[in-house]
Amino acid sequence: KVNRQDFMMALDDVHPAFGVSEEELQQVIQNGIIHFDAGVDEILRSGQLLVEQVRTSTRTPLVSVVVHGPPGSGKTALAASIAQASQYPFIKLISPDSMVGFSESQKVNAINKVFADSYKSPLSVIVVDNLERLLEWTPIGPRFSNAVLQALLVLFSRRPPKGRRLLVLATSSLRPVLTEIGFTEFDSELRVPPISNLRSLDYILKEVELFQTREERKDAIRMLEDAGFASSSRDETNAKLHIGVKKLLSIIEMARQEPDNIGQRLTSALMGLGM
Ligand code: ATP
Ligand code: MG
């Protein structure tokens, strides 16, 4: 016998041909957003303002934003969070990960299709993740896909049809390269900073509960203080930490596997690290 619960479950399995790709977004925000610094909230708030601008302003039916920062600084997760929080009826992620093995023209087609679908919705947000990889940028040569570049340039500046509004959130770790190859179509920029001081690190360590006790955590932080790292954003004398939240979380998960001398190992990992 089919009951109401079965029916609701069946409904959950229905995926619209276009619309919100919840799972995709959820996947890139796997570890949530940790508010380790005022800068994190600023980015989310700026994103929210852009979402509101697209929703309400009649003069700007298209707004494009580049979310940029060092590798692993959390660009994709932040862009996806802004998109998700918009609650627009159409939210899509264009990611090079889903285009592995695509030819240049298959890529262009796939990108065009997402934009064309978005034009059917009154309000849309498209996250175009990792621009330089989408463009197949290589510093050797240097080389990139001109076909993909030309397609993106058009789509990033073409007004959606009448009554349609679109927010484009692109991410990039190589902001200067974009300018270099003539990708200058952005209306706005959001810079994602790395974790730069021990206060932020402490906040994250607390949040992920790496240590059993507060004392252990404080010991680890003290060890890093002694190693000469800046304790807060106001600390101008000591060296800044410089690590992306993605890499830090992966170091933390490795440390969790082997709970002996976590503080020590965290310290050496952070000291031996560029980014
Ligand atoms: P890449 O340069 O490799 O593309 P990225 O800058 O896009 O990396 P993400 O893939 O977004 O980085 O990885 C950030 C990870 O850290 C995600 O798993 C996310 O859930 C988690 N995270 C925790 N706190 C934050 C935060 N404040 N901002 C961004 N990401 C966060
Ligand atoms: Mg990314």
Short mmCIF file of C-alpha atoms and ligand atoms in Angstrom, two decimals:
data_model
loop_
_atom_site.label_atom_id
_atom_site.label_comp_id
_atom_site.label_asym_id
_atom_site.label_seq_id
_atom_site.Cartn_x
_atom_site.Cartn_y
_atom_site.Cartn_z
CA LYS A 1 0.00 0.00 0.00
CA VAL A 2 1.31 3.44 -0.89
CA ASN A 3 1.03 5.89 1.94
CA ARG A 4 1.60 9.60 2.19
CA GLN A 5 5.21 9.16 3.24
CA ASP A 6 6.01 7.13 0.11
CA PHE A 7 4.36 9.78 -1.95
CA MET A 8 6.42 12.56 -0.37
CA MET A 9 9.57 10.51 -0.84
CA ALA A 10 8.77 10.03 -4.50
CA LEU A 11 8.34 13.76 -4.83
CA ASP A 12 11.79 14.26 -3.34
CA ASP A 13 13.21 12.18 -6.16
CA VAL A 14 11.83 14.45 -8.84
CA HIS A 15 14.55 16.65 -10.19
CA PRO A 16 13.44 19.59 -12.30
CA ALA A 17 15.10 19.93 -15.71
CA PHE A 18 16.25 23.31 -14.60
CA GLY A 19 16.07 25.05 -11.28
CA VAL A 20 17.95 24.78 -8.06
CA SER A 21 20.70 22.21 -7.81
CA GLU A 22 20.65 21.87 -4.04
CA GLU A 23 22.90 18.81 -3.85
CA GLU A 24 25.58 20.32 -6.02
CA LEU A 25 25.68 23.45 -3.88
CA GLN A 26 25.58 21.49 -0.65
CA GLN A 27 28.49 19.41 -1.84
CA VAL A 28 30.81 22.38 -2.26
CA ILE A 29 29.89 23.78 1.15
CA GLN A 30 30.54 20.35 2.68
CA ASN A 31 32.26 21.67 5.78
CA GLY A 32 29.96 24.62 6.32
CA ILE A 33 31.08 28.18 6.73
CA ILE A 34 33.08 28.97 9.85
CA HIS A 35 32.92 32.62 10.82
CA PHE A 36 36.54 32.88 11.89
CA ASP A 37 37.01 36.50 10.90
CA ALA A 38 34.96 39.65 10.36
CA GLY A 39 36.05 39.39 6.71
CA VAL A 40 33.98 36.23 6.23
CA ASP A 41 30.79 37.98 7.31
CA GLU A 42 31.66 41.00 5.18
CA ILE A 43 31.90 38.84 2.07
CA LEU A 44 28.59 37.14 2.82
CA ARG A 45 26.95 40.48 3.51
CA SER A 46 28.32 42.05 0.32
CA GLY A 47 27.00 39.03 -1.54
CA GLN A 48 23.61 39.47 0.09
CA LEU A 49 23.54 43.12 -1.00
CA LEU A 50 24.28 42.11 -4.59
CA VAL A 51 21.50 39.52 -4.41
CA GLU A 52 19.11 42.24 -3.22
CA GLN A 53 20.33 44.63 -5.91
CA VAL A 54 19.53 42.14 -8.66
CA ARG A 55 16.18 41.35 -7.04
CA THR A 56 15.01 44.95 -6.69
CA SER A 57 16.83 47.27 -9.06
CA THR A 58 15.29 47.72 -12.48
CA ARG A 59 18.46 49.27 -13.86
CA THR A 60 20.74 46.31 -13.24
CA PRO A 61 19.12 43.12 -14.56
CA LEU A 62 22.60 41.61 -14.84
CA VAL A 63 25.31 41.82 -12.20
CA SER A 64 28.55 39.89 -12.46
CA VAL A 65 30.89 39.39 -9.56
CA VAL A 66 34.28 37.77 -9.25
CA VAL A 67 35.05 36.09 -5.93
CA HIS A 68 38.83 35.85 -5.83
CA GLY A 69 41.55 34.90 -3.40
CA PRO A 70 44.41 32.45 -2.87
CA PRO A 71 43.95 28.74 -3.64
CA GLY A 72 41.90 27.01 -0.96
CA SER A 73 40.76 30.24 0.67
CA GLY A 74 37.09 29.24 0.44
CA LYS A 75 35.97 30.97 -2.75
CA THR A 76 33.74 28.21 -4.06
CA ALA A 77 32.04 27.62 -0.70
CA LEU A 78 31.40 31.33 -0.19
CA ALA A 79 30.04 31.86 -3.70
CA ALA A 80 27.79 28.81 -3.30
CA SER A 81 26.59 30.07 0.10
CA ILE A 82 25.66 33.44 -1.34
CA ALA A 83 23.84 31.69 -4.18
CA GLN A 84 22.02 29.34 -1.83
CA ALA A 85 21.00 32.14 0.52
CA SER A 86 19.49 34.11 -2.36
CA GLN A 87 16.55 31.68 -2.53
CA TYR A 88 16.20 32.60 -6.19
CA PRO A 89 14.14 30.08 -8.16
CA PHE A 90 17.05 29.28 -10.49
CA ILE A 91 20.45 28.50 -8.97
CA LYS A 92 23.11 26.66 -10.95
CA LEU A 93 26.74 25.79 -10.59
CA ILE A 94 29.00 25.66 -13.63
CA SER A 95 32.08 23.76 -12.58
CA PRO A 96 35.08 22.48 -14.54
CA ASP A 97 34.77 19.32 -12.42
CA SER A 98 31.60 18.41 -14.29
CA MET A 99 33.25 19.01 -17.67
CA VAL A 100 36.22 16.70 -17.48
CA GLY A 101 36.87 15.28 -20.93
CA PHE A 102 34.66 17.80 -22.67
CA SER A 103 35.88 19.22 -25.95
CA GLU A 104 36.06 22.98 -26.31
CA SER A 105 32.72 23.12 -28.13
CA GLN A 106 31.03 20.77 -25.64
CA LYS A 107 32.14 23.12 -22.91
CA VAL A 108 30.83 26.16 -24.70
CA ASN A 109 27.52 24.36 -25.31
CA ALA A 110 27.16 23.32 -21.69
CA ILE A 111 27.88 26.86 -20.48
CA ASN A 112 25.50 28.38 -23.04
CA LYS A 113 22.77 25.97 -21.98
CA VAL A 114 22.91 26.99 -18.31
CA PHE A 115 22.64 30.67 -19.25
CA ALA A 116 19.83 29.97 -21.73
CA ASP A 117 17.94 28.06 -19.02
CA SER A 118 18.45 30.92 -16.58
CA TYR A 119 16.79 33.33 -19.03
CA LYS A 120 13.53 31.41 -18.50
CA SER A 121 13.47 32.28 -14.81
CA PRO A 122 12.61 35.74 -13.47
CA LEU A 123 15.50 35.58 -11.00
CA SER A 124 18.63 33.52 -11.43
CA VAL A 125 22.05 33.09 -9.95
CA ILE A 126 24.81 31.20 -11.72
CA VAL A 127 28.06 30.28 -9.99
CA VAL A 128 30.82 29.97 -12.58
CA ASP A 129 33.46 28.17 -10.59
CA ASN A 130 37.20 28.30 -11.13
CA LEU A 131 37.34 30.51 -14.21
CA GLU A 132 40.97 29.80 -15.00
CA ARG A 133 40.38 26.06 -15.08
CA LEU A 134 37.23 26.50 -17.15
CA LEU A 135 39.35 28.56 -19.54
CA GLU A 136 42.01 25.82 -19.50
CA TRP A 137 44.58 28.39 -18.54
CA THR A 138 48.18 27.19 -18.44
CA PRO A 139 51.05 29.50 -17.59
CA ILE A 140 53.16 27.65 -20.14
CA GLY A 141 52.80 29.39 -23.43
CA PRO A 142 50.72 30.93 -21.89
CA ARG A 143 47.63 29.23 -23.24
CA PHE A 144 43.87 29.19 -22.75
CA SER A 145 40.71 28.34 -24.65
CA ASN A 146 39.76 31.34 -26.69
CA ALA A 147 36.39 29.76 -27.57
CA VAL A 148 35.44 29.46 -23.89
CA LEU A 149 36.74 32.97 -23.20
CA GLN A 150 34.69 34.50 -26.01
CA ALA A 151 31.55 32.63 -24.90
CA LEU A 152 31.96 33.78 -21.29
CA LEU A 153 32.66 37.37 -22.30
CA VAL A 154 29.40 37.48 -24.23
CA LEU A 155 27.37 35.76 -21.49
CA PHE A 156 28.84 37.95 -18.74
CA SER A 157 27.77 41.12 -20.50
CA ARG A 158 24.57 40.18 -22.35
CA ARG A 159 21.45 41.55 -20.72
CA PRO A 160 18.90 38.83 -19.97
CA PRO A 161 15.56 39.12 -21.81
CA LYS A 162 13.03 41.66 -20.57
CA GLY A 163 11.77 40.97 -17.07
CA ARG A 164 14.59 38.51 -16.31
CA ARG A 165 17.37 39.16 -13.82
CA LEU A 166 20.63 37.37 -13.37
CA LEU A 167 23.45 37.39 -10.85
CA VAL A 168 26.69 35.75 -11.98
CA LEU A 169 29.18 34.75 -9.30
CA ALA A 170 32.52 33.68 -10.76
CA THR A 171 35.46 32.40 -8.72
CA SER A 172 39.16 32.68 -9.45
CA SER A 173 42.53 32.11 -7.78
CA LEU A 174 44.33 33.98 -10.53
CA ARG A 175 42.66 37.37 -10.62
CA PRO A 176 45.55 39.12 -12.46
CA VAL A 177 45.50 36.52 -15.24
CA LEU A 178 41.88 37.35 -15.99
CA THR A 179 42.76 40.97 -16.62
CA GLU A 180 45.73 39.89 -18.68
CA ILE A 181 43.61 37.85 -21.08
CA GLY A 182 41.00 40.56 -21.38
CA PHE A 183 38.39 39.27 -18.96
CA THR A 184 37.35 42.59 -17.48
CA GLU A 185 33.58 42.23 -17.52
CA PHE A 186 32.95 42.21 -13.77
CA ASP A 187 30.66 44.70 -12.08
CA SER A 188 31.98 43.89 -8.64
CA GLU A 189 34.78 42.06 -6.82
CA LEU A 190 34.86 40.16 -3.55
CA ARG A 191 38.30 39.33 -2.19
CA VAL A 192 38.61 36.27 0.02
CA PRO A 193 41.55 36.56 2.40
CA PRO A 194 43.55 33.65 3.83
CA ILE A 195 43.63 32.90 7.56
CA SER A 196 46.24 35.33 8.78
CA ASN A 197 46.37 35.22 12.56
CA LEU A 198 46.12 32.95 15.57
CA ARG A 199 42.83 34.35 16.74
CA SER A 200 41.18 33.07 13.55
CA LEU A 201 43.01 29.76 13.88
CA ASP A 202 41.89 29.40 17.49
CA TYR A 203 38.31 30.07 16.48
CA ILE A 204 38.45 27.33 13.85
CA LEU A 205 40.17 24.84 16.18
CA LYS A 206 37.43 25.43 18.70
CA GLU A 207 34.70 25.10 16.11
CA VAL A 208 35.95 21.76 14.74
CA GLU A 209 36.68 20.39 18.22
CA LEU A 210 40.11 19.05 17.37
CA PHE A 211 41.19 19.13 21.00
CA GLN A 212 39.51 17.46 23.96
CA THR A 213 40.08 20.38 26.30
CA ARG A 214 40.41 24.14 26.17
CA GLU A 215 43.87 23.83 27.78
CA GLU A 216 45.17 21.63 24.99
CA ARG A 217 43.93 24.10 22.44
CA LYS A 218 45.47 27.05 24.24
CA ASP A 219 48.77 25.13 24.52
CA ALA A 220 48.83 24.65 20.76
CA ILE A 221 48.11 28.33 20.16
CA ARG A 222 50.83 29.30 22.62
CA MET A 223 53.28 27.08 20.74
CA LEU A 224 52.48 28.96 17.54
CA GLU A 225 52.80 32.29 19.35
CA ASP A 226 56.27 31.24 20.46
CA ALA A 227 57.03 30.29 16.87
CA GLY A 228 56.45 33.96 16.02
CA PHE A 229 53.00 34.07 14.42
CA ALA A 230 50.78 37.13 14.68
CA SER A 231 48.12 36.73 17.34
CA SER A 232 45.52 39.06 15.85
CA SER A 233 44.93 41.35 12.91
CA ARG A 234 46.28 44.23 15.00
CA ASP A 235 49.56 42.43 15.65
CA GLU A 236 51.97 44.12 13.24
CA THR A 237 55.22 42.80 14.63
CA ASN A 238 54.85 39.04 14.18
CA ALA A 239 54.63 37.05 10.98
CA LYS A 240 51.15 36.58 9.52
CA LEU A 241 49.80 33.10 9.06
CA HIS A 242 48.95 32.46 5.44
CA ILE A 243 46.78 29.45 4.93
CA GLY A 244 43.47 28.84 3.23
CA VAL A 245 40.60 27.43 5.27
CA LYS A 246 40.37 24.43 2.92
CA LYS A 247 43.97 23.40 3.50
CA LEU A 248 43.73 24.09 7.22
CA LEU A 249 40.66 21.86 7.53
CA SER A 250 42.45 19.07 5.72
CA ILE A 251 45.50 19.40 8.00
CA ILE A 252 43.15 19.27 10.98
CA GLU A 253 41.47 16.12 9.71
CA MET A 254 44.86 14.48 9.23
CA ALA A 255 45.88 15.48 12.75
CA ARG A 256 42.67 13.98 14.07
CA GLN A 257 43.66 10.56 12.72
CA GLU A 258 46.75 10.57 14.88
CA PRO A 259 45.93 12.33 18.12
CA ASP A 260 49.46 12.29 19.63
CA ASN A 261 51.26 15.61 19.75
CA ILE A 262 48.59 17.34 17.71
CA GLY A 263 49.82 20.78 18.73
CA GLN A 264 53.36 19.98 17.68
CA ARG A 265 52.33 18.62 14.32
CA LEU A 266 49.96 21.45 13.65
CA THR A 267 52.75 23.88 14.37
CA SER A 268 55.21 22.26 12.02
CA ALA A 269 52.57 21.95 9.31
CA LEU A 270 51.76 25.64 9.58
CA MET A 271 55.38 26.68 9.69
CA GLY A 272 56.42 24.65 6.69
CA LEU A 273 53.57 25.96 4.63
CA GLY A 274 53.31 28.63 2.03
CA MET A 275 49.65 28.34 1.26
P1 ATP B 1 40.26 26.14 -4.69
O1 ATP B 1 41.25 27.27 -4.77
O2 ATP B 1 40.91 24.80 -4.61
O3 ATP B 1 39.18 26.24 -5.70
P2 ATP B 1 38.45 27.32 -2.80
O4 ATP B 1 39.08 28.63 -2.48
O5 ATP B 1 37.33 27.33 -3.77
O6 ATP B 1 39.56 26.27 -3.24
P3 ATP B 1 36.67 25.80 -1.21
O7 ATP B 1 36.63 24.69 -2.19
O8 ATP B 1 35.51 26.69 -1.14
O9 ATP B 1 37.98 26.68 -1.42
O10 ATP B 1 36.96 25.12 0.20
C1 ATP B 1 36.64 25.71 1.42
C2 ATP B 1 36.25 24.63 2.40
O11 ATP B 1 36.28 25.17 3.72
C3 ATP B 1 34.83 24.14 2.20
O12 ATP B 1 34.80 22.77 2.55
C4 ATP B 1 34.01 24.94 3.19
O13 ATP B 1 32.87 24.23 3.63
C5 ATP B 1 35.00 25.14 4.31
N1 ATP B 1 34.85 26.42 5.04
C6 ATP B 1 34.78 26.56 6.35
N2 ATP B 1 34.70 27.84 6.71
C7 ATP B 1 34.74 28.56 5.59
C8 ATP B 1 34.72 29.95 5.33
N3 ATP B 1 34.63 30.86 6.29
N4 ATP B 1 34.79 30.34 4.05
C9 ATP B 1 34.88 29.43 3.07
N5 ATP B 1 34.91 28.10 3.26
C10 ATP B 1 34.84 27.65 4.51
MG MG B 2 37.17 26.50 -5.64
#
